[in-house]
Amino acid sequence: MSLMPSPRRTRSVRWCSPASPTAPARRIGSSAASWRNRLETRPDGAILPRTFRGSRGGQFAFMGLTMMIASLKNWKDSVAPWYSATGLASLVMGTSSVLIPLMIAEVLGRSVGAVGILSSAVSLIGVIGSLIWGRLSDAAERRKPFIVLSYAMLSLSFLGIGLSHAFSTVLTWNMVLNFFWAANASITVLIVIENRERSEWEERIGHLNQIVALGWLSGLILGSAGLGLAGSLLGEKGAIRALFFVLAGGGAGAAILAMRFVPRTKPRFTRRRFRGMIVALGNFLIETGRFRPAHLYHRLNPRRLPELLFCEGGLRRETKIFLWGTLLAFTGFGFFFVPLPILLAQRFGFPSSLVFGYFVVMNAAIVFVYPSVSQRIKRSGNRAIQMRSLLARFGLFLGMGIYLTLSQGVPPTWLLIAFFLVLGASWSFFQLSGVALASRLAKPENRGQALGLYNAVAGLGTIIAGIGSGLTADHLGYGPTVLVAALLVSGAIAVFYRLPAPQPEQGEVQEEKGKPARTEGTMRAEPVSSRG
């Protein structure tokens, strides 16, 4: 079924507005399925080539990085110069994602509970920032100043963290960091497509995703190599502080590149109807243990929440069930990932450079599996893929929790590598099938808000997990904390098991040899300007 913007409603004092008449549907673009097909089969590798075959150990990440750089050469002539600013910003953020917990534990000597408090606080401020920045940009009718400001504040925040000697100061600078990073997530995707032909949008966003993934993975490699080299000269604590100053320089460089190369565009898509592309490409490209989406395609309107949740004409029952399951899933993931860097450093006794190395393996798996996920979803269906990814993570968390509870040893290297590979691969399947389900389970007129609510629920789960995992790890240990993560994921599985598979809507077709639509058919949508 095709989509078009639902008529603007007249707001009243009551939560529940009278139902507006449904506008006749029309076909306004190519289907998400065709986008996914081109994404996977295009020879220029819009995101990543599908033909990658992984190698072992540390070679995996470096081979992957080489292939990603090679794939960039295929479309280097079509990449806008300002992508370099986004790539550099992603690099410093990738490094900081592991470096900040290590700073708290190894330099400041705080417990995993402090890491949990920080994760909750920065996730909360990230959710708030996601509600603010897009509206400010749309109201100001400018994009570039917000990107430059975002990257400049990255530099200032990293400098402040590097000079900090108290947890409260590190916490404050991290909240500033995540608040301004939300501006980048809200706006960059719009700069990519504004003043472009619609036929180019998917390819351009695919290129941006590859830049973000390459930057993030490069940042983790930088952290591993930088701490390994500087640690012998400055000691581990000195190396961690020194690396923050390097990141501050990288943030300043990203701001300068953005000031020089980001084009000046006027907002054209202030209502942000990008459902088709978020279903095809996703927005949580990298798993970070805190609320930090790569892109925010949709803005959640908090004033509509009571209407969506409690009124007739709001979200369907199955959509609400899905959101409850999503909350359990993200809370479970947070219980595992928030204390993970400290677990590796303190419980297993790994040096900081090796902690980074395992995150390199996990994120390499994410970016290499990502291009093939859409094809798997098309064959098996979103709900089935969602269940399988959750079952895989339940098994991983349960096994790790039992091991940590019963053993005081360190797992063999090959087992940890396999663990992190499966952990990363399962994330790619979960995040892409999740955003598709959030869209397809909602009514057409509520799909944008459902996707915005999906982001908010993900943030809420991380906020709960930050405090909960820190307290559990401090008082009961890492084993029970990971077992709680497994329990929460099992709850999400039970909730998703009750979900019906999304049904195809009238008029949907599958674009393969004229076959009838699948049970979870494809939706047709393109971004639509709110200005006519």
XYZ file of C-alpha atoms in Angstrom:
532
model
C 0.000 0.000 0.000
C 1.295 3.420 -0.748
C 1.586 6.255 1.655
C 1.130 10.000 1.720
C 1.189 12.478 4.588
C -1.904 12.290 6.751
C -3.897 15.511 6.924
C -2.760 18.008 9.530
C -4.977 17.703 12.587
C -6.504 20.583 14.476
C -5.243 20.437 18.046
C -7.677 20.705 20.915
C -7.293 20.811 24.675
C -8.346 17.189 24.899
C -5.857 14.370 24.408
C -7.977 12.595 21.852
C -8.714 14.560 18.715
C -11.612 13.556 16.479
C -10.508 11.111 13.844
C -9.650 12.856 10.613
C -10.816 11.390 7.324
C -8.349 9.105 5.666
C -6.876 10.581 2.530
C -6.791 8.386 -0.551
C -3.495 6.591 -0.927
C -1.173 7.034 -3.819
C 2.093 5.543 -4.933
C 4.894 8.003 -4.402
C 8.133 6.164 -4.891
C 10.097 2.994 -5.241
C 9.536 0.310 -2.639
C 11.743 -0.405 0.323
C 12.332 -3.859 -1.157
C 13.777 -2.432 -4.348
C 15.965 -0.119 -2.268
C 17.231 -3.128 -0.349
C 17.881 -5.046 -3.556
C 19.938 -2.224 -5.007
C 21.697 -1.767 -1.695
C 22.925 -5.323 -1.736
C 23.563 -5.928 -5.414
C 24.939 -2.594 -6.568
C 28.521 -3.207 -7.706
C 29.777 0.143 -6.390
C 29.010 -0.995 -2.815
C 26.654 1.636 -1.439
C 27.371 0.483 2.095
C 29.684 -2.541 2.093
C 30.361 -5.369 -0.352
C 28.478 -8.605 0.341
C 31.329 -10.876 -0.692
C 33.402 -10.447 2.467
C 34.604 -13.603 4.151
C 35.962 -13.093 7.667
C 39.417 -14.081 8.900
C 40.694 -14.876 12.371
C 41.659 -12.742 15.335
C 43.155 -9.309 14.874
C 43.481 -9.822 11.102
C 39.699 -9.714 10.866
C 39.413 -6.017 11.694
C 42.367 -4.926 9.582
C 41.266 -6.945 6.563
C 37.812 -5.476 6.963
C 39.212 -1.967 7.145
C 41.213 -2.585 3.968
C 38.122 -3.819 2.130
C 36.070 -0.873 3.325
C 38.712 1.552 2.083
C 38.830 -0.305 -1.234
C 35.072 -0.052 -1.550
C 35.277 3.683 -0.919
C 37.426 4.036 -4.032
C 34.576 2.747 -6.183
C 32.502 5.838 -5.499
C 35.066 8.420 -4.359
C 34.163 10.730 -7.231
C 30.544 10.926 -6.073
C 31.295 11.550 -2.379
C 30.776 15.114 -1.182
C 33.860 16.665 0.483
C 31.947 17.337 3.696
C 31.688 13.586 4.310
C 35.273 13.884 5.558
C 33.991 15.927 8.514
C 31.391 13.278 9.355
C 33.962 10.501 9.039
C 36.426 12.262 11.337
C 33.706 12.997 13.895
C 32.637 9.340 13.810
C 36.255 8.304 14.335
C 36.669 10.307 17.530
C 33.283 9.148 18.809
C 34.217 5.533 18.105
C 37.375 5.892 20.166
C 35.563 7.642 23.003
C 32.871 4.946 23.268
C 35.353 2.634 25.013
C 37.874 5.203 26.246
C 35.403 7.009 28.528
C 34.530 3.920 30.650
C 38.245 3.120 30.862
C 38.922 6.693 31.988
C 36.405 6.329 34.815
C 37.653 2.935 35.982
C 41.396 3.007 35.286
C 42.258 6.703 35.764
C 39.689 7.904 38.301
C 39.501 4.547 40.094
C 35.708 4.481 40.201
C 33.558 1.356 40.146
C 31.301 0.047 37.419
C 28.420 1.744 39.229
C 29.851 5.117 38.209
C 29.999 3.947 34.597
C 26.324 3.001 34.845
C 25.364 6.406 36.221
C 27.230 8.098 33.384
C 25.559 5.885 30.778
C 22.098 6.703 32.119
C 22.794 10.428 32.334
C 24.226 10.774 28.836
C 21.443 8.633 27.367
C 18.843 10.884 28.988
C 20.500 14.009 27.663
C 20.785 12.373 24.239
C 17.037 11.718 24.152
C 16.390 15.341 25.132
C 18.792 16.560 22.469
C 17.084 14.425 19.839
C 13.815 16.235 20.626
C 15.388 19.694 20.437
C 17.953 19.908 17.648
C 15.805 18.934 14.691
C 13.155 21.468 15.678
C 15.741 24.229 16.115
C 17.273 23.468 12.729
C 13.890 23.444 11.014
C 12.818 26.671 12.741
C 16.074 28.449 11.899
C 15.935 27.165 8.301
C 19.634 26.374 8.528
C 21.604 23.137 8.780
C 25.303 24.009 8.572
C 25.687 26.060 11.792
C 24.301 23.191 13.855
C 26.772 20.688 12.389
C 29.740 23.014 12.963
C 28.585 23.678 16.536
C 28.141 19.953 17.173
C 31.693 19.109 16.091
C 33.230 22.103 17.887
C 31.594 20.999 21.125
C 33.001 17.498 20.613
C 36.465 19.035 20.673
C 35.781 21.125 23.768
C 34.196 18.171 25.592
C 37.119 15.828 24.926
C 39.535 18.501 26.107
C 37.521 18.918 29.296
C 37.406 15.154 29.914
C 41.155 14.844 29.400
C 41.804 17.539 32.010
C 39.272 16.210 34.532
C 40.268 14.729 37.882
C 36.802 14.172 39.360
C 33.956 11.951 38.247
C 31.447 14.802 38.437
C 33.488 16.794 35.918
C 33.772 13.846 33.550
C 30.024 13.285 33.859
C 29.252 16.923 33.045
C 31.460 16.989 29.969
C 29.985 13.711 28.753
C 26.485 15.105 29.013
C 27.566 18.117 26.966
C 29.170 15.751 24.462
C 26.078 13.608 23.942
C 23.702 16.575 23.847
C 25.562 18.187 20.972
C 26.154 14.871 19.194
C 22.372 14.579 18.923
C 22.491 17.642 16.661
C 24.683 15.706 14.240
C 22.338 12.697 14.262
C 19.304 14.907 13.657
C 20.669 16.934 10.759
C 23.364 15.189 8.696
C 20.955 12.855 6.907
C 18.934 15.877 5.772
C 21.987 17.641 4.347
C 22.758 14.498 2.360
C 19.474 14.532 0.447
C 18.391 18.158 0.331
C 18.966 19.649 -3.106
C 19.395 16.129 -4.527
C 17.224 14.195 -6.909
C 15.056 11.608 -5.168
C 16.621 8.845 -7.223
C 19.959 9.589 -5.490
C 18.762 9.638 -1.892
C 19.205 5.986 -1.015
C 22.656 5.819 -2.573
C 23.770 8.982 -0.790
C 22.566 7.777 2.594
C 24.252 4.440 1.919
C 27.526 6.281 1.328
C 27.042 8.273 4.531
C 26.399 5.067 6.478
C 29.606 3.586 5.142
C 31.527 6.693 6.150
C 30.040 6.531 9.668
C 30.828 2.811 9.995
C 34.350 3.217 8.629
C 34.991 6.154 10.939
C 33.699 4.303 13.996
C 35.712 1.172 13.273
C 38.813 3.266 12.549
C 38.343 5.024 15.876
C 38.341 1.720 17.734
C 41.486 0.654 15.904
C 43.047 4.022 16.781
C 42.205 3.426 20.436
C 43.751 -0.026 20.440
C 46.909 1.034 18.602
C 47.238 4.371 20.397
C 46.992 2.913 23.885
C 49.313 0.077 22.931
C 52.007 2.477 21.709
C 51.565 5.298 24.207
C 51.117 2.965 27.163
C 54.767 1.922 27.098
C 55.868 5.576 27.169
C 53.316 7.280 29.408
C 51.821 4.409 31.347
C 48.206 3.356 30.932
C 46.700 6.295 32.818
C 48.835 8.826 30.990
C 48.057 7.205 27.636
C 44.308 7.388 28.268
C 44.510 11.100 29.101
C 46.766 11.797 26.123
C 44.357 10.073 23.763
C 41.563 12.430 24.859
C 43.697 15.365 23.733
C 44.147 13.649 20.370
C 40.370 13.273 20.149
C 39.959 16.971 20.973
C 42.174 17.757 18.001
C 40.105 15.425 15.837
C 36.885 17.150 16.889
C 38.378 20.542 16.053
C 39.466 19.202 12.680
C 35.946 17.916 12.006
C 34.513 21.355 12.866
C 36.943 23.061 10.489
C 36.123 20.616 7.693
C 32.406 21.129 8.310
C 32.807 24.907 8.232
C 34.700 24.633 4.969
C 32.729 21.963 3.108
C 29.201 21.467 4.487
C 26.842 22.998 1.903
C 24.306 25.627 2.857
C 20.848 24.167 2.337
C 17.395 25.332 3.301
C 15.144 22.806 5.038
C 12.816 21.031 2.638
C 11.661 18.064 4.727
C 10.712 19.538 8.073
C 8.089 16.836 8.722
C 10.720 14.158 8.147
C 8.664 11.492 6.425
C 11.484 9.059 5.712
C 9.796 5.789 6.605
C 10.904 3.917 3.521
C 14.576 4.674 3.983
C 14.684 3.954 7.706
C 13.106 0.557 7.016
C 15.710 -0.157 4.334
C 18.772 1.314 6.073
C 18.113 1.533 9.819
C 19.442 4.170 12.187
C 21.255 2.393 15.046
C 24.245 1.352 12.951
C 26.617 0.837 15.884
C 25.874 -0.540 19.349
C 27.349 1.747 22.007
C 25.757 0.914 25.369
C 24.123 4.356 25.428
C 21.545 6.238 23.359
C 23.540 7.327 20.322
C 21.745 6.734 17.000
C 23.629 7.400 13.777
C 20.626 9.175 12.230
C 17.295 10.478 13.457
C 14.874 10.301 10.539
C 11.783 11.118 12.580
C 11.044 13.516 15.403
C 8.847 12.350 18.237
C 6.197 14.880 19.229
C 5.809 14.484 23.036
C 2.436 16.247 22.956
C 1.029 13.380 20.921
C 2.093 10.663 23.370
C -1.169 10.536 25.388
C -3.172 10.419 22.165
C -0.959 7.702 20.682
C -0.915 5.520 23.794
C -4.381 5.904 25.287
C -6.859 7.159 22.683
C -8.871 5.463 20.004
C -7.135 6.103 16.720
C -3.708 5.940 18.388
C -1.213 3.107 18.209
C -2.476 -0.392 17.526
C -2.374 -2.960 20.295
C 0.338 -4.940 18.513
C 2.463 -1.797 18.187
C 2.253 -1.239 21.940
C 3.193 -4.875 22.569
C 6.155 -4.453 20.231
C 7.328 -1.338 22.083
C 7.151 -3.188 25.420
C 9.287 -5.952 23.942
C 11.707 -3.371 22.551
C 12.041 -1.790 25.993
C 12.892 -5.172 27.528
C 15.382 -5.922 24.747
C 17.267 -2.620 24.973
C 17.291 -2.807 28.765
C 18.763 -6.296 28.544
C 21.369 -5.184 26.017
C 22.293 -2.290 28.296
C 22.741 -4.600 31.288
C 25.382 -6.411 29.267
C 27.091 -3.596 27.360
C 27.287 -0.837 29.978
C 29.695 -2.755 32.265
C 31.384 -4.668 29.420
C 34.575 -2.542 29.061
C 35.129 -2.682 32.831
C 34.435 -6.417 32.884
C 37.128 -6.985 30.260
C 39.624 -4.687 31.974
C 39.085 -5.642 35.617
C 37.506 -9.095 35.735
C 39.573 -10.569 32.880
C 42.601 -8.332 33.498
C 43.027 -7.259 29.874
C 45.102 -4.160 29.053
C 43.141 -1.241 27.638
C 44.494 -1.819 24.133
C 43.121 -5.381 24.139
C 39.749 -4.173 25.432
C 39.597 -1.956 22.356
C 40.629 -4.920 20.223
C 37.579 -6.973 21.163
C 35.305 -4.031 20.400
C 37.008 -3.800 17.014
C 36.063 -7.431 16.357
C 32.443 -6.835 17.382
C 31.996 -3.683 15.309
C 33.727 -5.249 12.315
C 31.110 -8.002 12.436
C 28.352 -5.377 12.544
C 29.488 -3.525 9.446
C 30.297 -6.653 7.428
C 27.016 -8.428 8.123
C 24.930 -5.283 7.655
C 24.693 -5.357 3.809
C 23.246 -8.877 3.742
C 20.656 -8.339 6.468
C 17.959 -6.891 4.215
C 18.064 -9.920 1.923
C 17.727 -12.261 4.903
C 14.798 -10.230 6.218
C 13.097 -10.379 2.833
C 13.410 -14.166 2.767
C 12.464 -14.885 6.381
C 10.386 -11.905 7.516
C 11.055 -9.214 10.100
C 9.507 -11.025 13.047
C 11.447 -14.230 12.415
C 14.749 -12.357 12.099
C 13.990 -10.375 15.253
C 13.318 -13.579 17.178
C 16.479 -15.294 15.901
C 18.708 -12.348 16.790
C 17.225 -12.241 20.288
C 17.606 -16.002 20.716
C 21.263 -15.723 19.684
C 21.861 -12.981 22.226
C 19.988 -14.855 24.932
C 22.298 -17.817 24.399
C 25.399 -15.598 24.480
C 24.341 -13.746 27.621
C 23.241 -16.912 29.413
C 26.498 -18.690 28.616
C 28.634 -15.720 29.670
C 26.607 -15.219 32.853
C 26.971 -18.853 33.896
C 30.714 -18.781 33.130
C 31.275 -15.608 35.170
C 29.268 -17.014 38.074
C 30.958 -20.425 38.229
C 34.495 -19.668 37.071
C 37.188 -17.183 38.031
C 39.239 -17.846 34.928
C 39.511 -16.124 31.545
C 37.923 -17.682 28.440
C 40.298 -18.693 25.642
C 41.000 -16.069 22.992
C 39.357 -17.993 20.151
C 36.146 -18.326 22.156
C 36.040 -14.608 22.959
C 36.610 -13.729 19.303
C 33.745 -16.001 18.254
C 31.577 -14.539 21.029
C 32.128 -10.953 19.871
C 31.642 -11.851 16.208
C 28.213 -13.372 16.889
C 27.386 -10.505 19.246
C 28.069 -7.947 16.524
C 26.320 -9.861 13.762
C 23.187 -10.296 15.861
C 22.981 -6.535 16.383
C 22.773 -5.839 12.644
C 19.834 -8.236 12.319
C 18.088 -6.871 15.403
C 18.293 -3.166 14.627
C 17.181 -3.395 10.994
C 14.303 -5.800 11.629
C 13.299 -3.719 14.653
C 12.826 -0.431 12.806
C 10.926 -2.274 10.073
C 8.547 -3.797 12.619
C 8.055 -0.446 14.347
C 6.873 0.980 11.047
C 4.812 -1.902 9.708
C 2.888 -2.606 12.894
C 1.645 0.992 13.113
C -1.202 2.630 11.241
C -0.069 4.584 8.167
C -0.853 7.936 9.767
C 1.129 7.038 12.922
C 4.234 5.471 11.382
C 6.490 8.499 11.726
C 5.598 8.905 15.394
C 5.964 5.134 15.943
C 9.539 5.322 14.662
C 10.232 8.331 16.861
C 8.753 6.452 19.822
C 10.940 3.446 18.968
C 14.012 5.674 19.370
C 12.701 7.046 22.667
C 12.013 3.538 24.001
C 15.562 2.520 23.061
C 16.862 5.491 25.019
C 14.643 4.674 27.998
C 15.897 1.093 28.061
C 19.500 2.302 28.114
C 18.734 4.787 30.896
C 17.204 2.037 33.054
C 20.042 -0.365 32.269
C 22.772 2.126 33.129
C 21.720 2.547 36.735
C 20.466 -1.026 37.126
C 23.560 -2.726 35.734
C 25.914 -0.547 37.759
C 24.140 -1.286 41.030
C 23.867 -5.001 40.254
C 27.528 -5.331 39.277
C 28.693 -3.388 42.345
C 26.652 -5.439 44.822
C 26.322 -8.877 43.198
C 29.122 -9.076 40.643
C 29.378 -9.378 36.875
C 27.903 -12.877 36.639
C 24.480 -11.993 38.075
C 24.469 -8.770 36.025
C 24.872 -10.670 32.770
C 22.269 -13.211 33.898
C 19.825 -10.327 34.443
C 20.582 -9.272 30.864
C 19.711 -12.793 29.688
C 16.501 -12.744 31.735
C 15.389 -9.431 30.220
C 16.127 -10.661 26.701
C 14.114 -13.811 27.404
C 11.238 -11.543 28.438
C 11.548 -9.690 25.143
C 11.439 -13.016 23.290
C 8.242 -13.963 25.117
C 6.653 -10.630 24.190
C 7.686 -10.804 20.534
C 6.407 -14.372 20.345
C 2.904 -12.974 20.883
C 3.230 -10.592 17.960
C 1.495 -11.489 14.704
C 3.552 -11.151 11.542
C 2.717 -7.827 9.850
C 0.152 -8.433 7.126
C 0.465 -7.005 3.606
C -1.847 -4.104 2.877
C -4.085 -3.735 -0.126
C -2.180 -2.914 -3.263
C 1.185 -4.187 -2.103
C 3.162 -6.239 -4.553
C 6.524 -7.855 -4.549
C 8.775 -6.684 -7.321
C 10.266 -10.067 -8.093
C 8.901 -11.744 -11.207
C 5.412 -10.461 -10.496
C 4.912 -12.752 -7.496
C 2.251 -11.941 -4.886
C 3.412 -10.053 -1.839
C 4.910 -11.958 1.096
C 3.179 -12.140 4.421
C 5.338 -9.221 5.534
C 5.095 -7.377 2.212
C 6.898 -4.198 1.310
C 5.740 -0.663 1.903
C 6.104 2.101 -0.615
C 7.273 5.461 0.595
C 9.562 8.366 -0.131
C 10.393 11.448 1.864
C 7.730 14.079 1.347
C 8.243 17.805 1.734
C 6.002 19.480 4.268
C 6.095 22.619 2.194
C 4.143 21.308 -0.702
